[in-house]
Amino acid sequence: MEEIKRPIVYMCFSTDIIHSAHIAIIEKAKALGNIVIGALPDEIIASYRRFPIVPYDERVALYKNIKGIYKVIEQKTWGYKDILRELKPDYLVHGDDWKEGFQKPIREEAIQVLNEYGGKLVEFPYSKDKKYDELDAVFRRQLATPDMRRSRLRKLISMKSCINAIEAHSGITGLIAEKTTVYQDGKAYQFDAMWLSSLCDSTIKGKPDIELVDMTSRFRTVDDIMEVTTKPIIFDGDTGSLTEHFVYTVRSLERMGVSMVIIEDKTGLKKNSLFGTEVKQTQDTIENFCAKISAGKKAQKTKDFMICARIESLILEQGMEDALTRAFAYVKAGADAVMIHSRKKEPDEVFEFTKRFREHDKVTPIVVVPTSYNQVTEEEFKQHGINVVIYANHLTRSMIPAMKKTAETILKNHRSFETNDMCMSIKDIITLIPEE
Ligand code: SPV
Ligand code: MG
C-alpha cells in the first residue's frame, strides 16, 4: 500500500541496450518515486533513429527486469502529450540533451502538458561518453549484415502496412536515403528502403536503360551502397533476363543481403516503361514469366528474400483484365509481391487494379512507382491497400539540372566565382563523410 502512494516518475525508453548511464539515471529517479517506463514501438524508433535490434516485446521484458522499475507501459507516440494526460505522472525525467536540436519541440510540448496538471520536469545531465556512440555504431553495423538487412523489408511492410523507398545509385545517394530525416508536427520521417533503379544506374553511367549495364556492374553499385548504409534494398532486376540467368541473379542478390528483386514481364530488348507504346516493347507470355518466377523462388535459400512480379499490361495498353489475370497467375507461381506500373497522369487505373486485386487477395503486397501520378500522397496509397511506394528516380533527376547549371555558369563567366552559392563548401564536403 505504501508503495502505491509514492509519486509516479515517468521516463520514456527507446534503447535496446541498458548501460551504466541508464542505470545512473534510474538510481537518481528512484529517489523521486515509483518509476514507470514508457516503451516506444519499433516503428517510432525507426522513424527518428534507427531500426531497433531488440524488438519491442523483448525490450519491454528487458526494461521490466531492471531493478527498481515499478511498471512498463507503451508510449504510442514520439511526443509525450497523450501519455502525460493519461498517466499524469508527478515527475517526467529526461536527459538534458533535448533542450536543443530536433527534440526541442517535443520538450516544449511536454512542459506545456505538465503545466496543465502541475507535473514537474526533472532533467539529468546527458552522458556524452564516447563508448555509447561506439555501442551504437556496433548496432548499426549489425543492422547492415546481409541476414539482418534482408529480412527487414518484410518486417517493415507488416509493421507499417505502407512503406516508402527512394532511389539510390551510389554511396552518397545511399547516405542521403539512409540519413535524411524530417521533423514535422511532433513526428519524424525517414525513408524506409532504397530502390536500385536500372534507369538511374544506367543514366549515371551515361548509358540507355536497355539492360546494357551488366549485372556485375549493377552488383558493384549495390555493394557501394551497402558499404555505407543499413536500410533494406529493393533491386530493379529489369526483365530478369533468361530464366537460366535469373536464378543466379536471385542467389547473388540474396547472398549480398538485398531484400527484394522486382522483375518486369517484358522480353527481348527492354526499353524504359515510361516510353509506353512510343517504342517497340514486347510483353512476355504468362506461362514464360510464371516459369521464371517459380525458378527464382526455387533458387533462393532464405525465406526472407522476396521476388516481386511487375505487370506492364497498363503501360503496354493491354487492359485491366490482362493486368489482373497476370497478377493472379504470378502470385500463384510464387511471386511474393506484385508491382502495377502506370504512366498515366491520374492514379485511377492503379486504384482500380488495387481494388479488384484486393477483392481476391488481401495479403500479397502491392508496389507502385508513382512517377507520373505523383500528386497522390503515401497516406492515400495506404488507404487504397498499397504497401510499397517507390520514388524511382528523384535523386538522379534533381542532381542533373544542378550540375548542368554549375557547368554553364563556369563557361559563361570564365571562372568559378559565380558558382560559390551553388556549391557545398570545401569544409562541408570534406567533413560530410566522417572517417570511422
Ligand atoms: C526504374 O527506375 O528503372 C524503373 C521504374 O524501372 S520506371 O523508370 O518507371 O520504369
Ligand atoms: Mg528499371
Short mmCIF file of C-alpha atoms and ligand atoms in Angstrom, two decimals:
data_model
loop_
_atom_site.label_atom_id
_atom_site.label_comp_id
_atom_site.label_asym_id
_atom_site.label_seq_id
_atom_site.Cartn_x
_atom_site.Cartn_y
_atom_site.Cartn_z
CA MET A 1 0.00 0.00 0.00
CA GLU A 2 2.85 2.31 0.96
CA GLU A 3 4.47 1.68 -2.50
CA ILE A 4 1.34 2.73 -4.41
CA LYS A 5 1.09 6.07 -2.66
CA ARG A 6 4.56 7.14 -3.76
CA PRO A 7 4.79 9.73 -6.60
CA ILE A 8 4.91 8.45 -10.16
CA VAL A 9 8.14 9.11 -12.03
CA TYR A 10 7.82 8.68 -15.77
CA MET A 11 10.64 8.02 -18.23
CA CYS A 12 10.50 7.06 -21.89
CA PHE A 13 12.96 4.47 -23.21
CA SER A 14 13.85 3.63 -26.78
CA THR A 15 17.18 1.97 -26.09
CA ASP A 16 17.84 -1.66 -26.96
CA ILE A 17 20.72 -1.92 -24.53
CA ILE A 18 20.84 -0.91 -20.89
CA HIS A 19 24.21 0.60 -19.98
CA SER A 20 25.69 2.35 -16.95
CA ALA A 21 24.28 5.79 -17.91
CA HIS A 22 20.73 4.40 -17.85
CA ILE A 23 21.36 2.74 -14.51
CA ALA A 24 22.75 6.02 -13.11
CA ILE A 25 19.61 7.94 -14.21
CA ILE A 26 17.34 5.22 -12.80
CA GLU A 27 19.18 5.35 -9.48
CA LYS A 28 18.59 9.12 -9.25
CA ALA A 29 14.97 8.87 -10.45
CA LYS A 30 14.18 6.19 -7.87
CA ALA A 31 14.63 8.73 -5.12
CA LEU A 32 11.67 10.68 -6.54
CA GLY A 33 9.11 7.85 -6.50
CA ASN A 34 7.95 4.79 -8.41
CA ILE A 35 9.46 4.62 -11.88
CA VAL A 36 7.14 3.91 -14.80
CA ILE A 37 8.93 3.34 -18.10
CA GLY A 38 7.23 4.08 -21.39
CA ALA A 39 8.49 1.89 -24.23
CA LEU A 40 8.26 3.28 -27.77
CA PRO A 41 7.09 0.98 -30.58
CA ASP A 42 9.67 -0.19 -33.16
CA GLU A 43 8.08 1.93 -35.90
CA ILE A 44 8.60 5.17 -33.98
CA ILE A 45 12.17 4.41 -33.02
CA ALA A 46 12.95 3.59 -36.68
CA SER A 47 11.41 6.90 -37.78
CA TYR A 48 13.81 9.13 -35.84
CA ARG A 49 16.84 6.98 -35.04
CA ARG A 50 17.49 3.54 -36.46
CA PHE A 51 15.65 0.24 -36.61
CA PRO A 52 15.87 -1.37 -33.14
CA ILE A 53 17.97 -4.53 -32.95
CA VAL A 54 15.94 -5.81 -29.99
CA PRO A 55 12.22 -5.98 -30.89
CA TYR A 56 9.51 -4.27 -28.82
CA ASP A 57 8.41 -7.27 -26.71
CA GLU A 58 11.98 -8.11 -25.80
CA ARG A 59 12.74 -4.50 -24.93
CA VAL A 60 9.72 -4.43 -22.62
CA ALA A 61 10.96 -7.62 -20.93
CA LEU A 62 14.41 -6.06 -20.61
CA TYR A 63 13.07 -2.87 -19.00
CA LYS A 64 10.82 -4.84 -16.64
CA ASN A 65 13.80 -6.69 -15.33
CA ILE A 66 15.75 -3.59 -14.34
CA LYS A 67 15.94 -3.42 -10.56
CA GLY A 68 13.64 -0.76 -9.12
CA ILE A 69 11.25 -0.41 -12.08
CA TYR A 70 7.64 -0.21 -10.93
CA LYS A 71 5.91 -0.70 -14.26
CA VAL A 72 6.48 -0.69 -18.04
CA ILE A 73 3.81 0.66 -20.39
CA GLU A 74 3.64 1.51 -24.09
CA GLN A 75 4.18 5.10 -25.22
CA LYS A 76 2.41 5.03 -28.56
CA THR A 77 3.65 8.37 -29.91
CA TRP A 78 7.03 10.08 -30.06
CA GLY A 79 5.58 13.11 -28.31
CA TYR A 80 4.56 12.93 -24.62
CA LYS A 81 1.19 14.70 -24.84
CA ASP A 82 -1.09 11.64 -24.76
CA ILE A 83 0.83 9.59 -22.23
CA LEU A 84 1.21 12.52 -19.82
CA ARG A 85 -2.51 13.34 -19.98
CA GLU A 86 -3.37 9.69 -19.41
CA LEU A 87 -0.89 8.82 -16.67
CA LYS A 88 -0.47 12.26 -15.05
CA PRO A 89 2.91 11.39 -13.51
CA ASP A 90 4.23 13.63 -10.74
CA TYR A 91 7.62 13.76 -12.46
CA LEU A 92 8.82 13.42 -16.02
CA VAL A 93 12.50 12.51 -16.11
CA HIS A 94 14.63 13.09 -19.21
CA GLY A 95 18.27 13.70 -20.16
CA ASP A 96 19.05 17.40 -20.69
CA ASP A 97 20.14 16.74 -24.30
CA TRP A 98 16.65 17.51 -25.59
CA LYS A 99 16.93 21.21 -24.69
CA GLU A 100 18.44 21.75 -28.15
CA GLY A 101 18.12 20.11 -31.53
CA PHE A 102 15.35 18.04 -33.07
CA GLN A 103 13.79 17.05 -29.72
CA LYS A 104 13.30 20.66 -28.60
CA PRO A 105 9.64 20.92 -29.79
CA ILE A 106 8.87 17.60 -28.09
CA ARG A 107 10.26 19.02 -24.83
CA GLU A 108 8.26 22.22 -25.15
CA GLU A 109 5.04 20.31 -25.71
CA ALA A 110 5.79 18.06 -22.71
CA ILE A 111 6.34 21.11 -20.47
CA GLN A 112 3.00 22.57 -21.61
CA VAL A 113 1.12 19.39 -20.72
CA LEU A 114 2.93 19.03 -17.37
CA ASN A 115 1.82 22.59 -16.56
CA GLU A 116 -1.81 21.64 -17.26
CA TYR A 117 -1.93 19.43 -14.17
CA GLY A 118 1.11 20.53 -12.12
CA GLY A 119 3.58 17.81 -13.08
CA LYS A 120 7.31 18.54 -12.85
CA LEU A 121 10.11 18.06 -15.36
CA VAL A 122 13.38 16.75 -13.96
CA GLU A 123 16.38 16.82 -16.29
CA PHE A 124 19.57 14.96 -15.57
CA PRO A 125 22.84 15.68 -17.41
CA TYR A 126 23.02 13.54 -20.55
CA SER A 127 26.01 11.24 -20.74
CA LYS A 128 28.17 12.09 -23.74
CA ASP A 129 30.58 9.22 -23.16
CA LYS A 130 32.16 8.12 -26.47
CA LYS A 131 31.75 4.46 -25.59
CA TYR A 132 27.96 4.78 -26.01
CA ASP A 133 28.42 6.10 -29.55
CA GLU A 134 30.69 3.15 -30.19
CA LEU A 135 27.98 0.78 -28.93
CA ASP A 136 25.50 2.39 -31.30
CA ALA A 137 27.97 2.02 -34.18
CA VAL A 138 28.26 -1.70 -33.37
CA PHE A 139 24.45 -1.96 -33.57
CA ARG A 140 24.38 -0.13 -36.89
CA ARG A 141 26.98 -2.49 -38.32
CA GLN A 142 24.81 -5.37 -37.11
CA LEU A 143 21.83 -3.92 -38.99
CA ALA A 144 23.93 -3.84 -42.16
CA THR A 145 24.79 -7.55 -42.10
CA PRO A 146 23.15 -9.45 -45.00
CA ASP A 147 20.77 -11.53 -42.87
CA MET A 148 19.52 -8.64 -40.77
CA ARG A 149 19.20 -6.25 -43.69
CA ARG A 150 17.46 -8.73 -45.99
CA SER A 151 14.75 -9.66 -43.51
CA ARG A 152 13.91 -6.09 -42.59
CA LEU A 153 11.80 -5.28 -45.64
CA ARG A 154 9.17 -7.90 -44.80
CA LYS A 155 9.19 -6.72 -41.17
CA LEU A 156 8.71 -3.09 -42.20
CA ILE A 157 5.82 -3.93 -44.53
CA SER A 158 3.99 -5.88 -41.85
CA MET A 159 4.77 -3.25 -39.22
CA LYS A 160 3.70 -0.15 -41.19
CA SER A 161 1.48 -1.66 -43.91
CA CYS A 162 2.70 1.04 -46.33
CA ILE A 163 6.40 1.86 -46.66
CA ASN A 164 8.41 4.12 -48.98
CA ALA A 165 11.67 3.73 -50.86
CA ILE A 166 13.85 6.27 -52.63
CA GLU A 167 16.22 5.69 -55.50
CA ALA A 168 19.93 5.38 -54.70
CA HIS A 169 22.71 4.80 -57.23
CA SER A 170 25.96 5.43 -55.30
CA GLY A 171 27.41 5.61 -51.82
CA ILE A 172 26.46 9.26 -51.40
CA THR A 173 22.88 8.85 -52.62
CA GLY A 174 22.67 5.80 -50.33
CA LEU A 175 23.73 8.03 -47.44
CA ILE A 176 21.08 10.59 -48.35
CA ALA A 177 18.46 7.82 -48.43
CA GLU A 178 19.77 6.48 -45.12
CA LYS A 179 20.08 9.70 -43.15
CA THR A 180 17.57 12.24 -44.39
CA THR A 181 15.13 12.96 -41.57
CA VAL A 182 12.33 15.50 -41.45
CA TYR A 183 10.59 16.59 -38.25
CA GLN A 184 7.00 17.66 -38.68
CA ASP A 185 4.09 18.02 -36.24
CA GLY A 186 5.81 16.08 -33.47
CA LYS A 187 6.75 13.21 -35.76
CA ALA A 188 9.95 12.19 -37.50
CA TYR A 189 10.07 10.88 -41.06
CA GLN A 190 12.76 8.85 -42.82
CA PHE A 191 12.79 6.66 -45.90
CA ASP A 192 12.21 3.00 -45.14
CA ALA A 193 14.16 1.47 -48.00
CA MET A 194 16.23 2.14 -51.13
CA TRP A 195 15.39 1.41 -54.78
CA LEU A 196 18.22 0.43 -57.05
CA SER A 197 16.73 1.71 -60.29
CA SER A 198 18.02 0.37 -63.61
CA LEU A 199 17.14 3.70 -65.21
CA CYS A 200 19.28 5.65 -62.76
CA ASP A 201 22.12 3.12 -62.57
CA SER A 202 22.33 3.37 -66.39
CA THR A 203 21.86 7.17 -66.58
CA ILE A 204 24.67 7.76 -64.09
CA LYS A 205 26.95 5.85 -66.46
CA GLY A 206 25.66 7.83 -69.46
CA LYS A 207 24.06 4.67 -70.88
CA PRO A 208 20.50 3.96 -72.07
CA ASP A 209 18.14 1.94 -69.85
CA ILE A 210 18.14 -1.19 -72.04
CA GLU A 211 19.77 -3.83 -69.77
CA LEU A 212 23.11 -2.73 -71.19
CA VAL A 213 24.75 -2.17 -67.80
CA ASP A 214 25.60 -5.74 -66.87
CA MET A 215 24.83 -7.47 -63.58
CA THR A 216 28.45 -7.35 -62.39
CA SER A 217 28.34 -3.58 -62.62
CA ARG A 218 24.86 -3.39 -61.05
CA PHE A 219 26.11 -5.54 -58.12
CA ARG A 220 29.06 -3.18 -57.72
CA THR A 221 26.56 -0.34 -57.19
CA VAL A 222 24.70 -2.44 -54.62
CA ASP A 223 27.96 -3.07 -52.82
CA ASP A 224 28.91 0.63 -52.79
CA ILE A 225 25.55 1.46 -51.22
CA MET A 226 25.63 -1.41 -48.76
CA GLU A 227 29.05 -0.44 -47.52
CA VAL A 228 27.76 2.83 -46.05
CA THR A 229 24.08 2.14 -45.22
CA THR A 230 21.83 -0.17 -43.19
CA LYS A 231 18.40 0.18 -44.84
CA PRO A 232 16.82 -2.56 -46.96
CA ILE A 233 17.36 -2.59 -50.72
CA ILE A 234 14.84 -3.27 -53.49
CA PHE A 235 16.67 -4.17 -56.69
CA ASP A 236 15.30 -3.37 -60.13
CA GLY A 237 16.01 -6.62 -61.98
CA ASP A 238 14.61 -5.40 -65.34
CA THR A 239 13.27 -8.47 -67.22
CA GLY A 240 15.33 -10.83 -65.05
CA SER A 241 16.99 -11.87 -68.32
CA LEU A 242 16.77 -15.57 -69.26
CA THR A 243 15.38 -17.86 -66.59
CA GLU A 244 18.73 -19.70 -66.61
CA HIS A 245 20.43 -16.40 -65.73
CA PHE A 246 17.78 -15.15 -63.32
CA VAL A 247 18.37 -17.97 -60.84
CA TYR A 248 21.97 -16.83 -60.46
CA THR A 249 20.87 -13.21 -60.02
CA VAL A 250 18.48 -14.29 -57.25
CA ARG A 251 21.20 -16.18 -55.40
CA SER A 252 23.71 -13.33 -55.72
CA LEU A 253 21.27 -10.67 -54.55
CA GLU A 254 20.12 -12.82 -51.67
CA ARG A 255 23.69 -13.54 -50.59
CA MET A 256 24.50 -9.81 -50.64
CA GLY A 257 21.55 -9.01 -48.36
CA VAL A 258 19.17 -7.43 -50.89
CA SER A 259 15.56 -7.84 -49.72
CA MET A 260 13.56 -7.84 -52.93
CA VAL A 261 14.09 -8.10 -56.67
CA ILE A 262 11.42 -6.73 -58.99
CA ILE A 263 11.26 -8.24 -62.47
CA GLU A 264 9.00 -6.97 -65.25
CA ASP A 265 7.04 -9.16 -67.64
CA LYS A 266 8.76 -7.98 -70.80
CA THR A 267 11.02 -9.88 -73.14
CA GLY A 268 13.57 -9.08 -75.84
CA LEU A 269 15.13 -5.61 -75.96
CA LYS A 270 13.77 -3.84 -72.90
CA LYS A 271 13.09 -0.12 -73.08
CA ASN A 272 12.12 2.10 -70.17
CA SER A 273 8.42 1.75 -69.28
CA LEU A 274 7.86 5.50 -69.30
CA PHE A 275 8.19 5.37 -73.12
CA GLY A 276 4.99 3.27 -73.06
CA THR A 277 3.88 2.33 -76.57
CA GLU A 278 6.03 5.03 -78.22
CA VAL A 279 8.75 2.39 -78.66
CA LYS A 280 8.52 -1.29 -79.55
CA GLN A 281 8.31 -3.39 -76.38
CA THR A 282 7.19 -6.99 -76.08
CA GLN A 283 5.33 -8.42 -73.12
CA ASP A 284 6.31 -11.93 -72.08
CA THR A 285 3.75 -14.74 -72.10
CA ILE A 286 2.11 -15.52 -68.78
CA GLU A 287 3.49 -19.04 -69.00
CA ASN A 288 7.12 -18.00 -69.53
CA PHE A 289 7.05 -15.31 -66.88
CA CYS A 290 5.46 -17.67 -64.33
CA ALA A 291 8.19 -20.21 -65.05
CA LYS A 292 10.82 -17.50 -64.40
CA ILE A 293 9.22 -16.55 -61.08
CA SER A 294 8.96 -20.18 -59.96
CA ALA A 295 12.57 -20.90 -60.89
CA GLY A 296 13.67 -17.81 -58.92
CA LYS A 297 11.67 -18.87 -55.87
CA LYS A 298 13.17 -22.34 -56.05
CA ALA A 299 16.69 -20.92 -56.29
CA GLN A 300 16.55 -18.74 -53.17
CA LYS A 301 17.85 -20.13 -49.90
CA THR A 302 16.19 -17.96 -47.26
CA LYS A 303 12.52 -17.34 -46.53
CA ASP A 304 13.10 -13.60 -46.31
CA PHE A 305 14.10 -12.82 -49.89
CA MET A 306 11.21 -11.53 -52.00
CA ILE A 307 10.54 -11.74 -55.72
CA CYS A 308 8.10 -9.12 -56.96
CA ALA A 309 6.36 -9.51 -60.32
CA ARG A 310 5.98 -6.25 -62.21
CA ILE A 311 2.99 -6.07 -64.52
CA GLU A 312 3.42 -4.00 -67.68
CA SER A 313 -0.10 -4.52 -69.11
CA LEU A 314 -1.25 -0.94 -68.41
CA ILE A 315 2.00 0.54 -69.78
CA LEU A 316 1.61 -1.52 -72.96
CA GLU A 317 -2.14 -0.77 -73.14
CA GLN A 318 -3.23 -4.38 -72.83
CA GLY A 319 -6.09 -3.53 -70.49
CA MET A 320 -7.15 -4.09 -66.90
CA GLU A 321 -8.34 -7.68 -67.36
CA ASP A 322 -4.92 -8.67 -68.68
CA ALA A 323 -3.20 -6.91 -65.76
CA LEU A 324 -5.38 -8.74 -63.21
CA THR A 325 -5.11 -12.14 -64.92
CA ARG A 326 -1.35 -11.78 -64.90
CA ALA A 327 -1.23 -10.61 -61.28
CA PHE A 328 -3.15 -13.65 -60.02
CA ALA A 329 -1.08 -16.01 -62.20
CA TYR A 330 2.19 -14.53 -60.96
CA VAL A 331 1.15 -14.83 -57.32
CA LYS A 332 0.16 -18.45 -57.96
CA ALA A 333 3.60 -19.04 -59.50
CA GLY A 334 5.19 -17.86 -56.23
CA ALA A 335 5.58 -14.07 -56.51
CA ASP A 336 5.86 -12.52 -53.03
CA ALA A 337 4.53 -9.17 -54.24
CA VAL A 338 3.16 -7.53 -57.39
CA MET A 339 4.04 -4.17 -58.86
CA ILE A 340 1.47 -2.45 -61.01
CA HIS A 341 3.06 0.12 -63.28
CA SER A 342 1.30 3.03 -64.97
CA ARG A 343 2.43 6.18 -66.76
CA LYS A 344 -0.93 7.92 -66.61
CA LYS A 345 -1.19 11.37 -65.04
CA GLU A 346 -4.05 10.20 -62.80
CA PRO A 347 -3.93 7.22 -60.41
CA ASP A 348 -7.36 5.86 -61.45
CA GLU A 349 -6.18 2.74 -63.26
CA VAL A 350 -3.78 1.88 -60.42
CA PHE A 351 -6.57 2.26 -57.87
CA GLU A 352 -8.96 0.19 -59.98
CA PHE A 353 -6.35 -2.55 -60.25
CA THR A 354 -5.74 -2.44 -56.49
CA LYS A 355 -9.43 -2.57 -55.64
CA ARG A 356 -10.09 -5.54 -57.89
CA PHE A 357 -6.91 -7.35 -56.83
CA ARG A 358 -7.77 -6.87 -53.15
CA GLU A 359 -11.24 -8.40 -53.69
CA HIS A 360 -9.44 -11.72 -54.12
CA ASP A 361 -6.11 -11.23 -52.41
CA LYS A 362 -5.88 -9.29 -49.16
CA VAL A 363 -2.29 -10.13 -48.30
CA THR A 364 0.14 -10.02 -51.23
CA PRO A 365 1.97 -6.68 -51.06
CA ILE A 366 1.27 -4.24 -53.92
CA VAL A 367 4.09 -1.99 -55.10
CA VAL A 368 3.66 1.25 -57.08
CA VAL A 369 6.03 3.69 -58.78
CA PRO A 370 4.12 6.98 -58.92
CA THR A 371 6.37 9.00 -61.20
CA SER A 372 3.66 10.40 -63.48
CA TYR A 373 0.79 10.47 -60.96
CA ASN A 374 2.90 11.95 -58.17
CA GLN A 375 0.17 14.17 -56.72
CA VAL A 376 -1.00 11.19 -54.64
CA THR A 377 0.25 11.04 -51.04
CA GLU A 378 1.54 7.96 -49.25
CA GLU A 379 -1.46 8.10 -46.93
CA GLU A 380 -3.82 7.85 -49.93
CA PHE A 381 -1.88 4.89 -51.32
CA LYS A 382 -2.14 3.24 -47.91
CA GLN A 383 -5.92 3.79 -47.83
CA HIS A 384 -6.13 2.03 -51.20
CA GLY A 385 -4.30 -1.05 -49.86
CA ILE A 386 -0.92 -0.31 -51.45
CA ASN A 387 2.12 -1.40 -49.48
CA VAL A 388 5.26 -0.06 -51.14
CA VAL A 389 5.65 3.39 -52.74
CA ILE A 390 8.85 3.86 -54.74
CA TYR A 391 10.27 7.28 -55.62
CA ALA A 392 12.16 5.78 -58.52
CA ASN A 393 14.41 8.45 -60.00
CA HIS A 394 14.26 11.65 -57.98
CA LEU A 395 17.83 11.94 -56.72
CA THR A 396 19.19 11.45 -60.24
CA ARG A 397 16.67 13.84 -61.78
CA SER A 398 17.36 16.59 -59.24
CA MET A 399 21.13 16.20 -59.44
CA ILE A 400 21.44 16.62 -63.21
CA PRO A 401 19.91 20.14 -63.54
CA ALA A 402 22.02 21.36 -60.60
CA MET A 403 25.22 20.09 -62.21
CA LYS A 404 24.29 21.47 -65.64
CA LYS A 405 23.65 24.90 -64.17
CA THR A 406 27.05 24.91 -62.44
CA ALA A 407 28.84 23.85 -65.65
CA GLU A 408 27.07 26.55 -67.70
CA THR A 409 27.78 29.23 -65.08
CA ILE A 410 31.53 28.49 -65.20
CA LEU A 411 31.55 28.63 -69.02
CA LYS A 412 29.60 31.89 -69.09
CA ASN A 413 31.82 33.65 -66.55
CA HIS A 414 35.18 32.08 -67.46
CA ARG A 415 35.75 31.47 -63.75
CA SER A 416 34.00 29.60 -60.93
CA PHE A 417 33.37 32.50 -58.53
CA GLU A 418 29.69 32.76 -59.57
CA THR A 419 29.11 29.14 -58.56
CA ASN A 420 30.02 29.76 -54.91
CA ASP A 421 26.39 29.83 -53.78
CA MET A 422 25.50 26.76 -55.84
CA CYS A 423 28.20 24.60 -54.32
CA MET A 424 28.72 22.97 -50.96
CA SER A 425 31.73 24.48 -49.18
CA ILE A 426 35.01 22.59 -49.26
CA LYS A 427 34.87 22.34 -45.46
CA ASP A 428 31.38 20.82 -45.58
CA ILE A 429 32.28 18.35 -48.29
CA ILE A 430 35.38 17.07 -46.53
CA THR A 431 33.53 16.67 -43.25
CA LEU A 432 30.38 15.24 -44.85
CA ILE A 433 31.65 11.72 -44.55
CA PRO A 434 33.29 11.07 -41.20
CA GLU A 435 36.12 8.55 -41.04
CA GLU A 436 35.46 5.59 -38.79
C1 SPV B 1 13.48 2.27 -62.95
O1 SPV B 1 13.54 3.15 -62.08
O2 SPV B 1 14.48 1.88 -63.55
C2 SPV B 1 12.19 1.66 -63.28
C3 SPV B 1 10.95 2.37 -62.99
O3 SPV B 1 12.20 0.57 -63.83
S1 SPV B 1 10.49 3.19 -64.44
O4 SPV B 1 11.58 4.03 -64.87
O5 SPV B 1 9.29 3.95 -64.14
O6 SPV B 1 10.18 2.17 -65.46
MG MG B 2 14.07 -0.06 -64.48
#
